Amino acid sequence: MRCDDGCGACCGVVPAGYDEYNAIIEYALAHGIKPIAQGVTCPFYQEGKCTVYPVRPTMCHVFGHVKEMPCVKGYNVNVDPKIVRKAVEESGKDSAVLLHEALVDFGIVKSTSEVLGDLTSLLEAAMAAQRALNR
Ligand code: SF4
Ligand code: SF4
């Protein structure tokens, strides 16, 4: 999909699973990259680019490819819902559950029943879209 150089408008607070988180930490340490606190902008968005691009979370991969996460500039290239549905059926929910537990641990999420459904749906869509894109 098209993406404007140096835009980064979608690089805000991004949920990541444990494996994704660990991969980013490892990559950042290996490449001397230091996260920068900059409000709601992702700490790894620096000088107009993603400094951890090779290991960016699934959410970043699929931004602009699922209707739940539209590009604010309208460059969406959404994945065929049939492909997404098939991939969802083949995928597990482990990442979504682990992510939710982490959010509870950090006090970001108050109630399990309040958000788990939405979070699971969003992550399932994101994971499925990524799988579809990798085919
Ligand atoms: S996907 Fe859209 S909002 Fe995100 S960086 Fe690209 S052009 Fe900007
Ligand atoms: S990890 Fe990279 S692509 Fe994802 S929000 Fe941060 S800067 Fe943007």
PDB file of C-alpha atoms and ligand atoms in Angstrom:
ATOM      1  CA  MET A   1       0.000   0.000   0.000  1.00  0.00           C
ATOM      2  CA  ARG A   2       1.008   3.605  -0.437  1.00  0.00           C
ATOM      3  CA  CYS A   3       2.488   5.299   2.636  1.00  0.00           C
ATOM      4  CA  ASP A   4       3.809   8.854   2.861  1.00  0.00           C
ATOM      5  CA  ASP A   5       7.518   9.190   3.668  1.00  0.00           C
ATOM      6  CA  GLY A   6       8.003  10.348   7.246  1.00  0.00           C
ATOM      7  CA  CYS A   7       4.277  10.313   8.040  1.00  0.00           C
ATOM      8  CA  GLY A   8       4.092   8.124  11.145  1.00  0.00           C
ATOM      9  CA  ALA A   9       0.576   9.308  11.971  1.00  0.00           C
ATOM     10  CA  CYS A  10      -0.411   5.756  12.910  1.00  0.00           C
ATOM     11  CA  CYS A  11       2.650   5.225  15.106  1.00  0.00           C
ATOM     12  CA  GLY A  12       1.049   5.681  18.478  1.00  0.00           C
ATOM     13  CA  VAL A  13       0.407   3.305  21.363  1.00  0.00           C
ATOM     14  CA  VAL A  14       0.590  -0.190  19.859  1.00  0.00           C
ATOM     15  CA  PRO A  15      -0.300  -3.389  21.728  1.00  0.00           C
ATOM     16  CA  ALA A  16       2.291  -6.126  21.401  1.00  0.00           C
ATOM     17  CA  GLY A  17       2.508  -9.736  22.525  1.00  0.00           C
ATOM     18  CA  TYR A  18       5.311 -10.987  24.770  1.00  0.00           C
ATOM     19  CA  ASP A  19       7.302 -12.443  21.866  1.00  0.00           C
ATOM     20  CA  GLU A  20       6.943  -9.236  19.885  1.00  0.00           C
ATOM     21  CA  TYR A  21       7.966  -7.158  22.889  1.00  0.00           C
ATOM     22  CA  ASN A  22      11.034  -9.315  23.539  1.00  0.00           C
ATOM     23  CA  ALA A  23      12.048  -9.213  19.868  1.00  0.00           C
ATOM     24  CA  ILE A  24      11.906  -5.411  19.909  1.00  0.00           C
ATOM     25  CA  ILE A  25      13.985  -5.167  23.081  1.00  0.00           C
ATOM     26  CA  GLU A  26      16.565  -7.570  21.645  1.00  0.00           C
ATOM     27  CA  TYR A  27      16.709  -5.700  18.327  1.00  0.00           C
ATOM     28  CA  ALA A  28      16.938  -2.292  20.017  1.00  0.00           C
ATOM     29  CA  LEU A  29      19.766  -3.424  22.295  1.00  0.00           C
ATOM     30  CA  ALA A  30      21.670  -5.023  19.410  1.00  0.00           C
ATOM     31  CA  HIS A  31      21.403  -1.857  17.309  1.00  0.00           C
ATOM     32  CA  GLY A  32      21.901   0.741  20.036  1.00  0.00           C
ATOM     33  CA  ILE A  33      18.380   2.090  19.611  1.00  0.00           C
ATOM     34  CA  LYS A  34      16.939   3.940  22.581  1.00  0.00           C
ATOM     35  CA  PRO A  35      13.190   4.508  22.959  1.00  0.00           C
ATOM     36  CA  ILE A  36      12.208   8.144  23.321  1.00  0.00           C
ATOM     37  CA  ALA A  37       9.214   9.234  25.409  1.00  0.00           C
ATOM     38  CA  GLN A  38       7.232  11.543  23.127  1.00  0.00           C
ATOM     39  CA  GLY A  39       3.636  11.661  24.282  1.00  0.00           C
ATOM     40  CA  VAL A  40       1.277   9.369  22.391  1.00  0.00           C
ATOM     41  CA  THR A  41       3.774   8.833  19.572  1.00  0.00           C
ATOM     42  CA  CYS A  42       5.534   5.463  19.551  1.00  0.00           C
ATOM     43  CA  PRO A  43       8.914   5.732  21.311  1.00  0.00           C
ATOM     44  CA  PHE A  44      10.536   3.933  18.383  1.00  0.00           C
ATOM     45  CA  TYR A  45       9.286   6.398  15.766  1.00  0.00           C
ATOM     46  CA  GLN A  46      12.347   8.575  15.345  1.00  0.00           C
ATOM     47  CA  GLU A  47      13.494  11.011  12.652  1.00  0.00           C
ATOM     48  CA  GLY A  48      10.593  10.137  10.399  1.00  0.00           C
ATOM     49  CA  LYS A  49      10.927   6.379  10.456  1.00  0.00           C
ATOM     50  CA  CYS A  50      10.378   3.219  12.464  1.00  0.00           C
ATOM     51  CA  THR A  51      13.692   2.308  14.074  1.00  0.00           C
ATOM     52  CA  VAL A  52      12.568  -1.262  14.803  1.00  0.00           C
ATOM     53  CA  TYR A  53      10.894  -1.898  11.447  1.00  0.00           C
ATOM     54  CA  PRO A  54      12.143  -5.513  10.922  1.00  0.00           C
ATOM     55  CA  VAL A  55      10.606  -6.568  14.246  1.00  0.00           C
ATOM     56  CA  ARG A  56       7.636  -4.213  14.478  1.00  0.00           C
ATOM     57  CA  PRO A  57       4.509  -5.722  16.091  1.00  0.00           C
ATOM     58  CA  THR A  58       1.751  -7.418  14.155  1.00  0.00           C
ATOM     59  CA  MET A  59      -0.448  -4.396  14.682  1.00  0.00           C
ATOM     60  CA  CYS A  60       2.029  -2.269  12.758  1.00  0.00           C
ATOM     61  CA  HIS A  61       2.196  -4.818   9.934  1.00  0.00           C
ATOM     62  CA  VAL A  62      -1.522  -4.790   9.357  1.00  0.00           C
ATOM     63  CA  PHE A  63      -2.272  -1.106   9.891  1.00  0.00           C
ATOM     64  CA  GLY A  64      -4.137   0.080   6.837  1.00  0.00           C
ATOM     65  CA  HIS A  65      -5.064  -3.481   5.859  1.00  0.00           C
ATOM     66  CA  VAL A  66      -8.042  -4.092   8.164  1.00  0.00           C
ATOM     67  CA  LYS A  67     -11.056  -1.843   8.525  1.00  0.00           C
ATOM     68  CA  GLU A  68     -10.573  -1.581  12.306  1.00  0.00           C
ATOM     69  CA  MET A  69      -7.262   0.221  11.764  1.00  0.00           C
ATOM     70  CA  PRO A  70      -7.655   2.599   8.863  1.00  0.00           C
ATOM     71  CA  CYS A  71      -4.860   4.798   7.531  1.00  0.00           C
ATOM     72  CA  VAL A  72      -5.863   8.364   8.370  1.00  0.00           C
ATOM     73  CA  LYS A  73      -4.735   9.410   4.899  1.00  0.00           C
ATOM     74  CA  GLY A  74      -7.071   6.968   3.237  1.00  0.00           C
ATOM     75  CA  TYR A  75      -4.486   4.660   1.675  1.00  0.00           C
ATOM     76  CA  ASN A  76      -6.128   1.494   2.973  1.00  0.00           C
ATOM     77  CA  VAL A  77      -5.663  -1.722   1.062  1.00  0.00           C
ATOM     78  CA  ASN A  78      -7.958  -3.983   3.017  1.00  0.00           C
ATOM     79  CA  VAL A  79      -7.568  -7.735   2.843  1.00  0.00           C
ATOM     80  CA  ASP A  80     -10.436  -9.753   1.386  1.00  0.00           C
ATOM     81  CA  PRO A  81     -12.732 -10.629   4.342  1.00  0.00           C
ATOM     82  CA  LYS A  82     -12.976 -14.249   3.122  1.00  0.00           C
ATOM     83  CA  ILE A  83      -9.215 -14.645   3.363  1.00  0.00           C
ATOM     84  CA  VAL A  84      -9.223 -12.998   6.785  1.00  0.00           C
ATOM     85  CA  ARG A  85     -12.020 -15.266   8.030  1.00  0.00           C
ATOM     86  CA  LYS A  86     -10.214 -18.392   6.821  1.00  0.00           C
ATOM     87  CA  ALA A  87      -7.000 -17.276   8.508  1.00  0.00           C
ATOM     88  CA  VAL A  88      -8.883 -16.476  11.733  1.00  0.00           C
ATOM     89  CA  GLU A  89     -10.304 -19.998  11.751  1.00  0.00           C
ATOM     90  CA  GLU A  90      -6.801 -21.406  11.438  1.00  0.00           C
ATOM     91  CA  SER A  91      -5.285 -19.159  14.107  1.00  0.00           C
ATOM     92  CA  GLY A  92      -5.318 -19.587  17.881  1.00  0.00           C
ATOM     93  CA  LYS A  93      -6.233 -16.955  20.449  1.00  0.00           C
ATOM     94  CA  ASP A  94      -3.129 -17.319  22.603  1.00  0.00           C
ATOM     95  CA  SER A  95      -1.571 -14.006  21.620  1.00  0.00           C
ATOM     96  CA  ALA A  96      -4.742 -12.087  22.381  1.00  0.00           C
ATOM     97  CA  VAL A  97      -5.158 -13.754  25.762  1.00  0.00           C
ATOM     98  CA  LEU A  98      -1.522 -13.190  26.724  1.00  0.00           C
ATOM     99  CA  LEU A  99      -1.723  -9.586  25.647  1.00  0.00           C
ATOM    100  CA  HIS A 100      -4.847  -9.044  27.689  1.00  0.00           C
ATOM    101  CA  GLU A 101      -3.211 -10.561  30.778  1.00  0.00           C
ATOM    102  CA  ALA A 102      -0.277  -8.192  30.334  1.00  0.00           C
ATOM    103  CA  LEU A 103      -2.609  -5.200  30.082  1.00  0.00           C
ATOM    104  CA  VAL A 104      -4.347  -6.295  33.291  1.00  0.00           C
ATOM    105  CA  ASP A 105      -0.975  -6.730  35.018  1.00  0.00           C
ATOM    106  CA  PHE A 106      -0.013  -3.198  34.105  1.00  0.00           C
ATOM    107  CA  GLY A 107      -3.361  -1.842  35.289  1.00  0.00           C
ATOM    108  CA  ILE A 108      -4.239  -0.598  31.817  1.00  0.00           C
ATOM    109  CA  VAL A 109      -7.310  -2.799  31.617  1.00  0.00           C
ATOM    110  CA  LYS A 110      -9.761  -2.922  34.532  1.00  0.00           C
ATOM    111  CA  SER A 111     -12.179  -5.666  33.713  1.00  0.00           C
ATOM    112  CA  THR A 112     -11.658  -8.886  31.810  1.00  0.00           C
ATOM    113  CA  SER A 113     -15.192  -9.111  30.520  1.00  0.00           C
ATOM    114  CA  GLU A 114     -15.199  -5.430  29.612  1.00  0.00           C
ATOM    115  CA  VAL A 115     -12.587  -5.591  26.909  1.00  0.00           C
ATOM    116  CA  LEU A 116     -11.510  -9.141  26.153  1.00  0.00           C
ATOM    117  CA  GLY A 117     -14.060  -9.607  23.411  1.00  0.00           C
ATOM    118  CA  ASP A 118     -13.086  -6.457  21.562  1.00  0.00           C
ATOM    119  CA  LEU A 119      -9.389  -7.039  22.060  1.00  0.00           C
ATOM    120  CA  THR A 120      -9.589 -10.621  20.919  1.00  0.00           C
ATOM    121  CA  SER A 121     -11.527  -9.661  17.818  1.00  0.00           C
ATOM    122  CA  LEU A 122      -9.090  -6.919  16.943  1.00  0.00           C
ATOM    123  CA  LEU A 123      -6.049  -9.104  17.449  1.00  0.00           C
ATOM    124  CA  GLU A 124      -7.587 -11.976  15.564  1.00  0.00           C
ATOM    125  CA  ALA A 125      -8.262  -9.672  12.658  1.00  0.00           C
ATOM    126  CA  ALA A 126      -4.740  -8.294  12.833  1.00  0.00           C
ATOM    127  CA  MET A 127      -3.082 -11.711  13.033  1.00  0.00           C
ATOM    128  CA  ALA A 128      -5.265 -13.072  10.285  1.00  0.00           C
ATOM    129  CA  ALA A 129      -4.553 -10.142   8.027  1.00  0.00           C
ATOM    130  CA  GLN A 130      -0.843 -10.555   8.563  1.00  0.00           C
ATOM    131  CA  ARG A 131      -1.034 -14.229   7.674  1.00  0.00           C
ATOM    132  CA  ALA A 132      -3.046 -13.406   4.597  1.00  0.00           C
ATOM    133  CA  LEU A 133      -0.499 -10.808   3.556  1.00  0.00           C
ATOM    134  CA  ASN A 134       2.338 -13.295   3.994  1.00  0.00           C
ATOM    135  CA  ARG A 135       0.766 -15.833   1.626  1.00  0.00           C
TER     136      ARG A 135
HETATM  137  S1  SF4 B   1      -0.341   4.037   7.068  1.00  0.00           S
HETATM  138 FE1  SF4 B   1      -1.213   6.065   6.657  1.00  0.00          FE
HETATM  139  S2  SF4 B   1      -1.174   7.102   8.665  1.00  0.00           S
HETATM  140 FE2  SF4 B   1       0.243   5.351   8.791  1.00  0.00          FE
HETATM  141  S3  SF4 B   1       2.279   6.168   8.232  1.00  0.00           S
HETATM  142 FE3  SF4 B   1       1.335   5.369   6.336  1.00  0.00          FE
HETATM  143  S4  SF4 B   1       0.338   7.143   5.378  1.00  0.00           S
HETATM  144 FE4  SF4 B   1       0.728   7.672   7.542  1.00  0.00          FE
HETATM  145  S1  SF4 B   2       6.970  -0.024  16.149  1.00  0.00           S
HETATM  146 FE1  SF4 B   2       7.471   1.162  14.314  1.00  0.00          FE
HETATM  147  S2  SF4 B   2       5.710   0.943  12.919  1.00  0.00           S
HETATM  148 FE2  SF4 B   2       5.061   0.330  14.997  1.00  0.00          FE
HETATM  149  S3  SF4 B   2       4.172   2.169  15.949  1.00  0.00           S
HETATM  150 FE3  SF4 B   2       6.340   2.104  16.518  1.00  0.00          FE
HETATM  151  S4  SF4 B   2       7.425   3.307  14.968  1.00  0.00           S
HETATM  152 FE4  SF4 B   2       5.379   2.834  14.154  1.00  0.00          FE
END
